[in-house]
Amino acid sequence: PLVMVPTLALNQPEGEVRTNNLYFFGLSVEAEAAMVARQAYDDGFKKLAVASTPTAFARRTREAFVQAWRALGGTVIATAEMRADPGALPALRELGSTNAEFIFLAASFEETRVLRPYLPSQLPVYTTSQVNLRAGEPQHDLDLEGVRFLDMLWLLAPNDPRVSIYPAATGLSSEMSRFYALGIDSYRIATALAEGQSTFAFEGVTGRIDVTPGRVVERAPWRATFRNGLPVLAQ
């Protein structure tokens, strides 16, 4: 498309878009699943087992992860798709009898808490930031011990100086707080573009932001792990 002035679109394009003035920035679950795949690969894993529910959201998440995982050279050893029905979930433990090295779990916030206790305890579990939608209630999240994911500093470390310099979003759910944080980083990107910058980077509240002409804005969120029912930044 012909774009005459620098324009920031708050979504993700389908396919590749080439223009020097159009920038894309959003919180796509597909993009995040691909980043989690890179995280697991960088952690040294090569053999994957996938657990998911049969919802449209879970399937989108799972397919994006598997596509990115295979592109990295990883192998999918086993898959299990089932509803969050406690009567059927013991079958998930069979994933532990494969030679998979870790599990990627694709499910909604509520479903994750039902499925997680039935996954093989000896295998690391990765998932998306969907797991972190109820901050500050450790008594409900003890079953998530050790689950690895990526998320924004805005939710993981609200007292961090990079976050606390901005007005807090009071009365918002964790999900809506993500969009509030997206607005902060979007404003910073738009301001830089308006000043004539076309290539720049900064530590944002949603992740490290890298901007180059004619590309989707690259966002690198922070690694986190559940410890004692609370999400904490990974060291």
mmCIF file of C-alpha atoms in Angstrom:
data_model
loop_
_atom_site.group_PDB
_atom_site.id
_atom_site.type_symbol
_atom_site.label_atom_id
_atom_site.label_comp_id
_atom_site.label_asym_id
_atom_site.label_seq_id
_atom_site.Cartn_x
_atom_site.Cartn_y
_atom_site.Cartn_z
ATOM 1 C CA PRO A 1 0.000 0.000 0.000
ATOM 2 C CA LEU A 2 1.031 3.615 -0.637
ATOM 3 C CA VAL A 3 1.471 5.424 2.690
ATOM 4 C CA MET A 4 2.690 9.008 2.469
ATOM 5 C CA VAL A 5 3.440 9.693 6.152
ATOM 6 C CA PRO A 6 4.714 7.448 8.983
ATOM 7 C CA THR A 7 1.689 5.476 10.209
ATOM 8 C CA LEU A 8 1.455 3.089 13.163
ATOM 9 C CA ALA A 9 -1.209 0.372 12.856
ATOM 10 C CA LEU A 10 -2.193 -1.343 16.112
ATOM 11 C CA ASN A 11 -2.593 -4.817 14.670
ATOM 12 C CA GLN A 12 -0.586 -7.506 12.914
ATOM 13 C CA PRO A 13 -0.597 -7.937 9.116
ATOM 14 C CA GLU A 14 -1.495 -11.182 7.393
ATOM 15 C CA GLY A 15 1.540 -11.913 5.289
ATOM 16 C CA GLU A 16 4.415 -9.582 4.509
ATOM 17 C CA VAL A 17 3.771 -5.885 3.936
ATOM 18 C CA ARG A 18 6.520 -3.747 2.423
ATOM 19 C CA THR A 19 6.399 0.011 2.748
ATOM 20 C CA ASN A 20 8.728 2.465 4.417
ATOM 21 C CA ASN A 21 5.981 4.430 6.177
ATOM 22 C CA LEU A 22 3.675 1.759 7.608
ATOM 23 C CA TYR A 23 4.480 0.154 10.952
ATOM 24 C CA PHE A 24 2.556 -2.590 12.751
ATOM 25 C CA PHE A 25 2.425 -3.106 16.496
ATOM 26 C CA GLY A 26 0.135 -5.391 18.495
ATOM 27 C CA LEU A 27 -0.265 -8.240 20.950
ATOM 28 C CA SER A 28 -0.901 -11.120 18.551
ATOM 29 C CA VAL A 29 -1.162 -14.550 20.186
ATOM 30 C CA GLU A 30 0.477 -16.064 17.111
ATOM 31 C CA ALA A 31 3.501 -13.785 17.435
ATOM 32 C CA GLU A 32 3.772 -14.555 21.130
ATOM 33 C CA ALA A 33 3.550 -18.320 20.558
ATOM 34 C CA ALA A 34 6.439 -18.033 18.107
ATOM 35 C CA MET A 35 8.472 -16.139 20.717
ATOM 36 C CA VAL A 36 7.793 -18.872 23.292
ATOM 37 C CA ALA A 37 9.016 -21.435 20.747
ATOM 38 C CA ARG A 38 12.257 -19.476 20.446
ATOM 39 C CA GLN A 39 12.517 -19.339 24.245
ATOM 40 C CA ALA A 40 12.221 -23.129 24.544
ATOM 41 C CA TYR A 41 14.670 -23.678 21.702
ATOM 42 C CA ASP A 42 17.200 -21.314 23.261
ATOM 43 C CA ASP A 43 16.797 -23.237 26.520
ATOM 44 C CA GLY A 44 18.222 -26.261 24.724
ATOM 45 C CA PHE A 45 15.136 -28.346 24.052
ATOM 46 C CA LYS A 46 14.559 -30.111 20.731
ATOM 47 C CA LYS A 47 11.710 -32.626 21.273
ATOM 48 C CA LEU A 48 8.226 -31.287 21.943
ATOM 49 C CA ALA A 49 4.934 -32.641 23.230
ATOM 50 C CA VAL A 50 1.867 -30.425 22.761
ATOM 51 C CA ALA A 51 -1.219 -30.364 24.970
ATOM 52 C CA SER A 52 -4.214 -28.228 24.023
ATOM 53 C CA THR A 53 -7.963 -27.868 24.187
ATOM 54 C CA PRO A 54 -10.215 -27.988 21.073
ATOM 55 C CA THR A 55 -11.128 -24.288 21.091
ATOM 56 C CA ALA A 56 -10.366 -21.911 18.233
ATOM 57 C CA PHE A 57 -8.055 -19.861 20.477
ATOM 58 C CA ALA A 58 -6.074 -22.909 21.630
ATOM 59 C CA ARG A 59 -5.725 -24.259 18.115
ATOM 60 C CA ARG A 60 -4.462 -20.909 16.789
ATOM 61 C CA THR A 61 -1.929 -20.784 19.604
ATOM 62 C CA ARG A 62 -0.850 -24.395 19.114
ATOM 63 C CA GLU A 63 -0.495 -24.119 15.337
ATOM 64 C CA ALA A 64 1.556 -20.929 15.578
ATOM 65 C CA PHE A 65 3.870 -22.521 18.133
ATOM 66 C CA VAL A 66 4.310 -25.750 16.160
ATOM 67 C CA GLN A 67 4.989 -23.862 12.927
ATOM 68 C CA ALA A 68 7.649 -21.727 14.615
ATOM 69 C CA TRP A 69 9.085 -24.746 16.423
ATOM 70 C CA ARG A 70 9.535 -26.747 13.245
ATOM 71 C CA ALA A 71 11.054 -23.731 11.482
ATOM 72 C CA LEU A 72 13.685 -23.650 14.232
ATOM 73 C CA GLY A 73 14.479 -27.318 13.612
ATOM 74 C CA GLY A 74 12.600 -28.777 16.570
ATOM 75 C CA THR A 75 10.629 -32.028 16.514
ATOM 76 C CA VAL A 76 7.042 -32.684 17.586
ATOM 77 C CA ILE A 77 6.967 -36.025 19.404
ATOM 78 C CA ALA A 78 3.362 -36.176 20.603
ATOM 79 C CA THR A 79 0.140 -34.185 20.722
ATOM 80 C CA ALA A 80 -2.875 -34.398 23.000
ATOM 81 C CA GLU A 81 -6.084 -32.432 22.510
ATOM 82 C CA MET A 82 -8.931 -32.730 24.986
ATOM 83 C CA ARG A 83 -11.498 -30.672 26.806
ATOM 84 C CA ALA A 84 -10.809 -29.488 30.335
ATOM 85 C CA ASP A 85 -12.874 -32.381 31.725
ATOM 86 C CA PRO A 86 -11.267 -33.889 34.857
ATOM 87 C CA GLY A 87 -12.592 -37.318 33.937
ATOM 88 C CA ALA A 88 -10.511 -37.466 30.755
ATOM 89 C CA LEU A 89 -7.430 -35.555 31.837
ATOM 90 C CA PRO A 90 -5.437 -38.391 33.477
ATOM 91 C CA ALA A 91 -4.601 -39.469 29.904
ATOM 92 C CA LEU A 92 -2.376 -36.389 29.657
ATOM 93 C CA ARG A 93 0.144 -38.113 31.903
ATOM 94 C CA GLU A 94 0.898 -40.473 29.015
ATOM 95 C CA LEU A 95 2.887 -37.640 27.451
ATOM 96 C CA GLY A 96 5.510 -38.476 30.044
ATOM 97 C CA SER A 97 6.030 -41.915 28.529
ATOM 98 C CA THR A 98 7.295 -40.404 25.280
ATOM 99 C CA ASN A 99 10.820 -39.087 24.766
ATOM 100 C CA ALA A 100 9.595 -35.494 24.664
ATOM 101 C CA GLU A 101 11.804 -33.031 26.544
ATOM 102 C CA PHE A 102 9.133 -30.444 27.352
ATOM 103 C CA ILE A 103 5.452 -29.626 26.885
ATOM 104 C CA PHE A 104 3.807 -26.624 25.293
ATOM 105 C CA LEU A 105 0.332 -26.033 26.712
ATOM 106 C CA ALA A 106 -2.180 -24.146 24.541
ATOM 107 C CA ALA A 107 -5.327 -23.308 26.490
ATOM 108 C CA SER A 108 -7.307 -20.434 27.917
ATOM 109 C CA PHE A 109 -6.622 -18.944 31.335
ATOM 110 C CA GLU A 110 -9.299 -21.080 33.025
ATOM 111 C CA GLU A 111 -8.466 -24.267 31.124
ATOM 112 C CA THR A 112 -4.759 -24.001 31.924
ATOM 113 C CA ARG A 113 -5.485 -24.286 35.639
ATOM 114 C CA VAL A 114 -7.530 -27.423 35.067
ATOM 115 C CA LEU A 115 -5.055 -29.122 32.717
ATOM 116 C CA ARG A 116 -1.748 -28.271 34.379
ATOM 117 C CA PRO A 117 -1.964 -30.686 37.374
ATOM 118 C CA TYR A 118 -2.463 -33.610 34.972
ATOM 119 C CA LEU A 119 0.644 -32.974 32.889
ATOM 120 C CA PRO A 120 3.747 -35.100 33.606
ATOM 121 C CA SER A 121 5.511 -33.456 36.530
ATOM 122 C CA GLN A 122 8.976 -34.359 35.226
ATOM 123 C CA LEU A 123 8.637 -32.295 32.040
ATOM 124 C CA PRO A 124 9.040 -28.500 31.876
ATOM 125 C CA VAL A 125 5.869 -26.718 30.743
ATOM 126 C CA TYR A 126 5.809 -23.620 28.532
ATOM 127 C CA THR A 127 2.792 -21.518 27.649
ATOM 128 C CA THR A 128 1.804 -17.967 26.683
ATOM 129 C CA SER A 129 1.008 -14.922 28.825
ATOM 130 C CA GLN A 130 -2.604 -16.133 28.864
ATOM 131 C CA VAL A 131 -1.555 -18.004 32.009
ATOM 132 C CA ASN A 132 -0.997 -14.713 33.831
ATOM 133 C CA LEU A 133 -4.432 -13.104 33.950
ATOM 134 C CA ARG A 134 -5.023 -13.206 37.695
ATOM 135 C CA ALA A 135 -2.132 -11.438 39.355
ATOM 136 C CA GLY A 136 -1.748 -11.363 43.118
ATOM 137 C CA GLU A 137 -3.765 -14.466 44.028
ATOM 138 C CA PRO A 138 -1.106 -17.113 44.787
ATOM 139 C CA GLN A 139 -3.543 -19.367 46.632
ATOM 140 C CA HIS A 140 -5.244 -20.084 43.291
ATOM 141 C CA ASP A 141 -2.089 -20.620 41.249
ATOM 142 C CA LEU A 142 0.039 -23.064 43.230
ATOM 143 C CA ASP A 143 -0.552 -25.762 40.592
ATOM 144 C CA LEU A 144 1.313 -23.585 38.092
ATOM 145 C CA GLU A 145 4.649 -24.029 39.882
ATOM 146 C CA GLY A 146 7.503 -23.952 37.382
ATOM 147 C CA VAL A 147 5.406 -23.036 34.338
ATOM 148 C CA ARG A 148 7.464 -20.865 31.990
ATOM 149 C CA PHE A 149 6.042 -18.078 29.860
ATOM 150 C CA LEU A 150 6.692 -14.627 28.426
ATOM 151 C CA ASP A 151 4.957 -11.466 29.562
ATOM 152 C CA MET A 152 5.282 -7.709 29.790
ATOM 153 C CA LEU A 153 7.150 -5.893 32.542
ATOM 154 C CA TRP A 154 3.998 -3.843 33.196
ATOM 155 C CA LEU A 155 2.419 -6.888 34.872
ATOM 156 C CA LEU A 156 5.489 -8.778 36.052
ATOM 157 C CA ALA A 157 7.277 -5.935 37.849
ATOM 158 C CA PRO A 158 4.988 -2.920 38.373
ATOM 159 C CA ASN A 159 7.507 -1.348 40.770
ATOM 160 C CA ASP A 160 10.343 -1.453 38.240
ATOM 161 C CA PRO A 161 11.483 2.127 37.457
ATOM 162 C CA ARG A 162 10.815 1.522 33.748
ATOM 163 C CA VAL A 163 7.147 0.935 34.652
ATOM 164 C CA SER A 164 6.538 3.073 37.708
ATOM 165 C CA ILE A 165 7.339 6.328 35.873
ATOM 166 C CA TYR A 166 3.955 6.014 34.133
ATOM 167 C CA PRO A 167 0.542 6.523 35.792
ATOM 168 C CA ALA A 168 -0.874 3.259 37.113
ATOM 169 C CA ALA A 169 -4.003 1.791 35.541
ATOM 170 C CA THR A 170 -6.341 1.304 38.485
ATOM 171 C CA GLY A 171 -9.425 -0.877 38.387
ATOM 172 C CA LEU A 172 -8.441 -2.706 35.203
ATOM 173 C CA SER A 173 -8.262 -6.457 34.743
ATOM 174 C CA SER A 174 -4.910 -7.954 33.782
ATOM 175 C CA GLU A 175 -6.167 -8.351 30.229
ATOM 176 C CA MET A 176 -7.210 -4.700 29.929
ATOM 177 C CA SER A 177 -3.979 -3.611 31.617
ATOM 178 C CA ARG A 178 -2.106 -5.152 28.687
ATOM 179 C CA PHE A 179 -3.864 -2.798 26.294
ATOM 180 C CA TYR A 180 -3.129 0.137 28.601
ATOM 181 C CA ALA A 181 0.566 -0.815 28.439
ATOM 182 C CA LEU A 182 0.308 -1.247 24.678
ATOM 183 C CA GLY A 183 -0.938 2.333 24.520
ATOM 184 C CA ILE A 184 2.109 3.602 26.418
ATOM 185 C CA ASP A 185 4.579 1.938 24.062
ATOM 186 C CA SER A 186 2.481 2.884 21.028
ATOM 187 C CA TYR A 187 2.659 6.536 22.041
ATOM 188 C CA ARG A 188 6.438 6.319 22.390
ATOM 189 C CA ILE A 189 6.754 4.693 18.962
ATOM 190 C CA ALA A 190 4.420 7.227 17.327
ATOM 191 C CA THR A 191 6.316 10.113 18.910
ATOM 192 C CA ALA A 192 9.640 8.854 17.578
ATOM 193 C CA LEU A 193 8.164 8.352 14.105
ATOM 194 C CA ALA A 194 6.699 11.871 14.160
ATOM 195 C CA GLU A 195 10.168 13.198 15.014
ATOM 196 C CA GLY A 196 11.539 11.633 11.850
ATOM 197 C CA GLN A 197 13.165 8.542 13.346
ATOM 198 C CA SER A 198 12.784 5.374 11.264
ATOM 199 C CA THR A 199 15.130 3.022 13.111
ATOM 200 C CA PHE A 200 15.235 2.984 16.904
ATOM 201 C CA ALA A 201 14.908 0.762 19.986
ATOM 202 C CA PHE A 202 13.934 1.223 23.603
ATOM 203 C CA GLU A 203 12.990 -0.733 26.729
ATOM 204 C CA GLY A 204 9.210 -0.478 26.777
ATOM 205 C CA VAL A 205 6.655 -1.589 29.334
ATOM 206 C CA THR A 206 5.467 -4.379 27.006
ATOM 207 C CA GLY A 207 8.983 -5.564 26.108
ATOM 208 C CA ARG A 208 12.096 -4.434 24.305
ATOM 209 C CA ILE A 209 10.929 -2.556 21.230
ATOM 210 C CA ASP A 210 12.901 -2.594 17.962
ATOM 211 C CA VAL A 211 11.643 -0.537 15.017
ATOM 212 C CA THR A 212 12.951 -0.606 11.460
ATOM 213 C CA PRO A 213 11.394 0.778 8.243
ATOM 214 C CA GLY A 214 8.664 -1.249 6.573
ATOM 215 C CA ARG A 215 8.444 -3.989 9.206
ATOM 216 C CA VAL A 216 6.288 -5.176 12.033
ATOM 217 C CA VAL A 217 7.574 -3.625 15.234
ATOM 218 C CA GLU A 218 9.572 -6.291 17.047
ATOM 219 C CA ARG A 219 8.596 -6.761 20.696
ATOM 220 C CA ALA A 220 10.639 -8.975 23.013
ATOM 221 C CA PRO A 221 8.779 -9.565 26.303
ATOM 222 C CA TRP A 222 10.398 -10.816 29.499
ATOM 223 C CA ARG A 223 10.820 -14.388 30.615
ATOM 224 C CA ALA A 224 8.878 -15.403 33.693
ATOM 225 C CA THR A 225 8.176 -18.470 35.822
ATOM 226 C CA PHE A 226 5.528 -19.250 38.417
ATOM 227 C CA ARG A 227 7.029 -19.638 41.902
ATOM 228 C CA ASN A 228 4.871 -20.286 44.961
ATOM 229 C CA GLY A 229 1.789 -19.239 43.051
ATOM 230 C CA LEU A 230 3.234 -15.952 41.788
ATOM 231 C CA PRO A 231 4.764 -14.993 38.418
ATOM 232 C CA VAL A 232 8.365 -13.853 38.829
ATOM 233 C CA LEU A 233 10.932 -12.597 36.363
ATOM 234 C CA ALA A 234 13.310 -15.358 35.299
ATOM 235 C CA GLN A 235 16.948 -14.753 36.226
#
